[in-house]
Tab-separated table of C-alpha atoms in Angstrom:
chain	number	residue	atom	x	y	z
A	9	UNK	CA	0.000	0.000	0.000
A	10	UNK	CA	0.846	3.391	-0.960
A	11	UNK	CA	1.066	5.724	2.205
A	12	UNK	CA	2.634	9.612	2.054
A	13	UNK	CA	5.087	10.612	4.139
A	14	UNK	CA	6.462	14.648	4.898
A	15	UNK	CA	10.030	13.568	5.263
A	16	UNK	CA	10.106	10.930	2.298
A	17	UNK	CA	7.518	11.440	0.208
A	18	UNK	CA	5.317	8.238	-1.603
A	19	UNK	CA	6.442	5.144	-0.348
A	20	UNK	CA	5.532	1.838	-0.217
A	21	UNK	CA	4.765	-0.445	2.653
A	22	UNK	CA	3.995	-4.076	2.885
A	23	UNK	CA	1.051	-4.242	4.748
A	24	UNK	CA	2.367	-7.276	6.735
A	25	UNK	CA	4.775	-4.927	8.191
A	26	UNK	CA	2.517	-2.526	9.827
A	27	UNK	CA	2.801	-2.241	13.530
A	28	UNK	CA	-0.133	-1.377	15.571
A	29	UNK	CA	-0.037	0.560	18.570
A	30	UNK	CA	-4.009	0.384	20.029
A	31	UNK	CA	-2.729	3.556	22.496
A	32	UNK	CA	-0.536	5.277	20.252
A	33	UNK	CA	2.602	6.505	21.371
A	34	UNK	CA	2.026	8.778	24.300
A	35	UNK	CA	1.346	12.338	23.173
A	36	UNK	CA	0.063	11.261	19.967
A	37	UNK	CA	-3.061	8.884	20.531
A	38	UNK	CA	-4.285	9.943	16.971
A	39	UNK	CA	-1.796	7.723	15.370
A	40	UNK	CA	-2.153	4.172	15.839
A	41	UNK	CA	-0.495	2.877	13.030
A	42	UNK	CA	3.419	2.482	12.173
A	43	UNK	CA	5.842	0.948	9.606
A	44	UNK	CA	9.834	0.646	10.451
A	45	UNK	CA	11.774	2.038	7.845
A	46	UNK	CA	15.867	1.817	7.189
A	47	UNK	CA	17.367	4.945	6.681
A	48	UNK	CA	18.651	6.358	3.534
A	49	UNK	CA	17.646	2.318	2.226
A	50	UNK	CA	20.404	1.255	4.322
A	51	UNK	CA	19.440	-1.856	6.497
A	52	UNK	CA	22.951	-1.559	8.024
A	53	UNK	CA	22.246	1.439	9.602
A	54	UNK	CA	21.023	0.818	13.664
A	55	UNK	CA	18.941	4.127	13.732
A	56	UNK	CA	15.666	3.768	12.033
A	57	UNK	CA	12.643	5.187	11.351
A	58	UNK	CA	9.578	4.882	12.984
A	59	UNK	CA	6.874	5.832	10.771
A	60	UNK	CA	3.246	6.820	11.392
A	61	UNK	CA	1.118	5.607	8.515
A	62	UNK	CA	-1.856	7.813	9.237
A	63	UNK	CA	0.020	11.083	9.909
A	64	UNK	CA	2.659	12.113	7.541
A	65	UNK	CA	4.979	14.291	9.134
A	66	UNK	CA	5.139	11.950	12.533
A	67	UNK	CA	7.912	9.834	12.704
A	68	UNK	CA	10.729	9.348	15.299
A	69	UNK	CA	14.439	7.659	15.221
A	70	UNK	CA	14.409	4.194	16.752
A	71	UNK	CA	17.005	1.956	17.880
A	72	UNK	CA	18.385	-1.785	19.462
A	73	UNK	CA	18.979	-0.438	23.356
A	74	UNK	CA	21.206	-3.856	23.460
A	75	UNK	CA	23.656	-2.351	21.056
A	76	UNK	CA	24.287	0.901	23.730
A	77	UNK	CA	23.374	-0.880	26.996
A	78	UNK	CA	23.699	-4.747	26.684
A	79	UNK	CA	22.365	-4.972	30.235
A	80	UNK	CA	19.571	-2.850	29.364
A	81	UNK	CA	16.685	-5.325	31.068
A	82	UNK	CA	13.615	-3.349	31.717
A	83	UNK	CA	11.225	-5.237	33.866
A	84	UNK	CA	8.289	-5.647	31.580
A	85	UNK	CA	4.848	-6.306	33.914
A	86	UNK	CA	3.014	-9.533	33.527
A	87	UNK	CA	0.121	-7.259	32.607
A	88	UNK	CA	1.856	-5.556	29.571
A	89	UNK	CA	2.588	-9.023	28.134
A	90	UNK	CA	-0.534	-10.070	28.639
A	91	UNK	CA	-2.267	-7.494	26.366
A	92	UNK	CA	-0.044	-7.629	23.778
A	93	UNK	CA	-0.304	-11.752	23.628
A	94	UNK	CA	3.248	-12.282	24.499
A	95	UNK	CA	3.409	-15.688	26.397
A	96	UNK	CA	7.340	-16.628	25.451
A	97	UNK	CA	10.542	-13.984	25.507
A	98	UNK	CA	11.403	-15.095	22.424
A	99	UNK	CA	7.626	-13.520	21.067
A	100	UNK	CA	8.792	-10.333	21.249
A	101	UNK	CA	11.086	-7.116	20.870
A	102	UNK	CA	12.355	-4.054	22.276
A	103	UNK	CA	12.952	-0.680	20.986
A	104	UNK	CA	13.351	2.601	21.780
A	105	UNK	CA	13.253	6.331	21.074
A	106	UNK	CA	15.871	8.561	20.189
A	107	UNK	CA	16.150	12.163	20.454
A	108	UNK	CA	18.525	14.279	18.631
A	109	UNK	CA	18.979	17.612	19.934
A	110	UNK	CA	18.742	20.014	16.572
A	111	UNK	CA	22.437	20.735	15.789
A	112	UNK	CA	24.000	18.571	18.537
A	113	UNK	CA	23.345	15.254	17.124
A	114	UNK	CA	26.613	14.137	19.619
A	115	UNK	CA	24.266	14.823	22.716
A	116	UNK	CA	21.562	12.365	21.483
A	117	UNK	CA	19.354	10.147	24.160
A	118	UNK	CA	17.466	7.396	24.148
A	119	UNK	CA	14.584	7.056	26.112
A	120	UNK	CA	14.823	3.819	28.682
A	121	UNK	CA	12.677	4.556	30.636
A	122	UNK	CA	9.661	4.300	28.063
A	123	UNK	CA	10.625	1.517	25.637
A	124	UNK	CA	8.508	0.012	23.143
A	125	UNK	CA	7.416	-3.660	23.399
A	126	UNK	CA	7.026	-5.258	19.935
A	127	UNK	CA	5.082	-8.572	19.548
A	128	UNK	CA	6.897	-10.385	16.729
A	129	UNK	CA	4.089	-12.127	15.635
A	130	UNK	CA	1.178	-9.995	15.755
A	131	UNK	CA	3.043	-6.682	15.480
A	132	UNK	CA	0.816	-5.023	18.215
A	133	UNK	CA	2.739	-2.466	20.115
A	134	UNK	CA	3.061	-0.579	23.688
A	135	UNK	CA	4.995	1.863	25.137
A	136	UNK	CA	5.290	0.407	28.189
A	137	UNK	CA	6.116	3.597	31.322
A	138	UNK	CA	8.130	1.756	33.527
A	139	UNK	CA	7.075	2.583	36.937
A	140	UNK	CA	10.625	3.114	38.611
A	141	UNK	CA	13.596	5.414	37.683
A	142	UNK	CA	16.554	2.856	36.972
A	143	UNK	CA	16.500	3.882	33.510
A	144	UNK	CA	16.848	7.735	32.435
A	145	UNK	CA	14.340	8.998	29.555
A	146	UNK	CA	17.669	10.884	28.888
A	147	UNK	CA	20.457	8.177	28.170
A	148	UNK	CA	23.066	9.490	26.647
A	149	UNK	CA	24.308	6.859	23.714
A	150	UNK	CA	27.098	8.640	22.138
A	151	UNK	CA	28.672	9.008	26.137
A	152	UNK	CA	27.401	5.836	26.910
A	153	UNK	CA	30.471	3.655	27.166
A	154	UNK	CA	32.627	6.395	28.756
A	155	UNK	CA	29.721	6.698	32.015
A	156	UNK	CA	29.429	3.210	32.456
A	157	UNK	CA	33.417	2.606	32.860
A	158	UNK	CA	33.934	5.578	35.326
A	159	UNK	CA	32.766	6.075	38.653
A	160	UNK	CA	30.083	8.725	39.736
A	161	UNK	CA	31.649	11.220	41.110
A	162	UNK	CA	28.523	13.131	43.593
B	120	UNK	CA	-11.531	18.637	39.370
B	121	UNK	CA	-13.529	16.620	41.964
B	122	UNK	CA	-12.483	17.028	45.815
B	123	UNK	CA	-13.536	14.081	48.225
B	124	UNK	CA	-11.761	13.958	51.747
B	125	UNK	CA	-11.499	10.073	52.629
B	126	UNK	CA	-9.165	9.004	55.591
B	127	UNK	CA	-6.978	5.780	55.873
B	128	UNK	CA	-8.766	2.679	55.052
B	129	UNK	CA	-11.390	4.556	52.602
B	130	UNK	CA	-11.397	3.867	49.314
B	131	UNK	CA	-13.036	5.778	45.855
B	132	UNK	CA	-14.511	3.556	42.938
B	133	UNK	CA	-14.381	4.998	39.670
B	134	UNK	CA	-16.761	3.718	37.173
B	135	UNK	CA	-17.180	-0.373	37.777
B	136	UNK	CA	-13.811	-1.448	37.270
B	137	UNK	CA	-11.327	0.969	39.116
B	138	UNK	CA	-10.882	1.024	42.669
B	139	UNK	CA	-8.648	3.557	44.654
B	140	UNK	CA	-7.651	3.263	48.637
B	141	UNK	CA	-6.081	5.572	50.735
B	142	UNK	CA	-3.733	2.845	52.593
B	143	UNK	CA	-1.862	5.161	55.038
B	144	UNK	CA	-0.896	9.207	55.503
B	145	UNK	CA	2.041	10.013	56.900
B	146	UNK	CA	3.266	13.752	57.203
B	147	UNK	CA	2.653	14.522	53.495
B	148	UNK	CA	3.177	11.242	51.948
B	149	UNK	CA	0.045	9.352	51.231
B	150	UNK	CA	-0.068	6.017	50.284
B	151	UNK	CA	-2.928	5.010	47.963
B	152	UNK	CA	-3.676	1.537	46.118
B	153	UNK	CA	-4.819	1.187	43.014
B	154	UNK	CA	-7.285	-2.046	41.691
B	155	UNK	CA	-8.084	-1.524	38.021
B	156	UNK	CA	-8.276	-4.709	35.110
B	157	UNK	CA	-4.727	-5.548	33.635
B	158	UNK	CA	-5.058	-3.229	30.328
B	159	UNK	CA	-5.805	0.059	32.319
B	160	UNK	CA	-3.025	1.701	32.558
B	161	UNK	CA	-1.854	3.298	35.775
B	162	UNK	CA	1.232	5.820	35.874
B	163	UNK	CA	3.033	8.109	38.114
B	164	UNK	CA	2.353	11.603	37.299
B	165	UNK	CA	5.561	12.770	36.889
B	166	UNK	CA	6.705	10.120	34.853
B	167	UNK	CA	4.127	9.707	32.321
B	168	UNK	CA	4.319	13.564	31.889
B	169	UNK	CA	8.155	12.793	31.583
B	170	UNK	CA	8.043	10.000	28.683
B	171	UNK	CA	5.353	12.425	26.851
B	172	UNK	CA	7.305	15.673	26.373
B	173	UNK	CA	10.330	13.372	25.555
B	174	UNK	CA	8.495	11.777	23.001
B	175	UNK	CA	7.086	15.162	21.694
B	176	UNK	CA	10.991	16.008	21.449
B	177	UNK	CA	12.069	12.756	19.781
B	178	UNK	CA	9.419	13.380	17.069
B	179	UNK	CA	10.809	16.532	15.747
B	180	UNK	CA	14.066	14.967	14.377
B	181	UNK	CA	14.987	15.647	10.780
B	182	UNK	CA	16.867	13.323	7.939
B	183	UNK	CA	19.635	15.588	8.968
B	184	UNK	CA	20.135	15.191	12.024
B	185	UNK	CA	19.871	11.581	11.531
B	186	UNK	CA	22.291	11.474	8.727
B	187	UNK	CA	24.802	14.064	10.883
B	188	UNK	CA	24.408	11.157	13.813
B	189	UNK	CA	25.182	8.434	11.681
B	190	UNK	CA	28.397	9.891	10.906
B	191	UNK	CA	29.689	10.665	14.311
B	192	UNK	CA	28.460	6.897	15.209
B	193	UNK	CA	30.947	5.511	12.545
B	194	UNK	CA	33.470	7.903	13.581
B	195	UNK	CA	33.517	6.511	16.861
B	196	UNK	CA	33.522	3.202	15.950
């Protein structure tokens, strides 16, 4: 299916790829519908898009957290699994989203503190709030490596 | 915004499926429970408010900046 898009214009999607996200992505409950696409048609790349089918100019840089933070293990609720169908690890994955400051792409974050759950199968979708604060909506992944190998200083 | 005054031990129902206790009030902490069905949602003010206005700021990024990022990341490699 043909969908338009404000940053890259016609494009087409396979509709087997469409991810559905029956909340939306918090802020934007409007859009419930997404396809993942590579960036500049390079499936190399880690940093992808995350595009909204049903509004064209809404789309937001995703990435593996496991390639910045290997230990990254959120603690996903029974409940969140349940609605999304997941009944083995192996059903499903995680992503977040990245922000890049505007001119300072070097200070981008990832948010891990609201990562999105992705069932394999079915392709539904959550952004799943997780309720403590072990994991910074603000993680630096440029910086990354450097924080985790030196001490805190407070 | 609705005001109700309930002490320890009371509890509010909203609509048939969501129940909400006042557990314990100490100082100016409160502690309250929350019983609502699996798929309802329930969030911390602060953070939900958090993971929104990041998300409004992740939305806004541009080709550009992607393609400016991608660099550095290979750079550091």
């Amino acid at each position: 299916m043909k969908i338009y898009t404000s940053r890259f214009g016609e494009i087409d999607v396979d509709k087997n790829k469409v991810i559905n996200f029956a909340r939306g992505i918090l802020g934007f409950p409007e859009a419930k519908r997404y396809v993942v696409l590579d960036h500049m048609n390079n499936p190399e790349i880690p940093f992808k898009w995350l595009q909204a089918i049903d509004k064209s100019d809404l789309a937001f840089v995703i990435t593996d957290p496991l390639l910045f933070y290997p230990d990254y293990n959120p603690g996903i609720e029974e409940k969140d699994l349940k609605e999304l169908k997941i009944s083995d690890s192996s059903d499903y994955g995680t992503i977040v989203l990245v922000t890049i400051p505007h001119g300072e792409p070097e200070k981008m974050t990832a948010n891990l503190q609201g990562p999105i759950v992705l069932n394999l199968k079915t392709r539904d979708a959550r952004q799943i709030v997780l309720l403590d604060d072990e994991y910074s909506t603000r993680y630096p992944l440029l910086t990354s490596h450097i924080q985790l190998q030196s001490p805190t200083v407070k | 915004m609705l005001i109700l005054t309930r002490k320890s031990g009371e509890g509010i129902r909203i609509g048939d499926d969501i129940r909400v206790v006042v557990l314990d009030v100490k100082g100016n902490q409160v502690r309250i429970g929350i019983e609502a069905s699996a798929s309802m949602p329930v969030h911390r003010d602060e953070v939900y408010e958090k993971i929104k206005s990041e998300n409004i700021k992740a939305s806004t990024a541009t080709g550009e900046n992607l393609h400016r990022l991608f660099k550095l990341w290979t750079e550091k490699k």
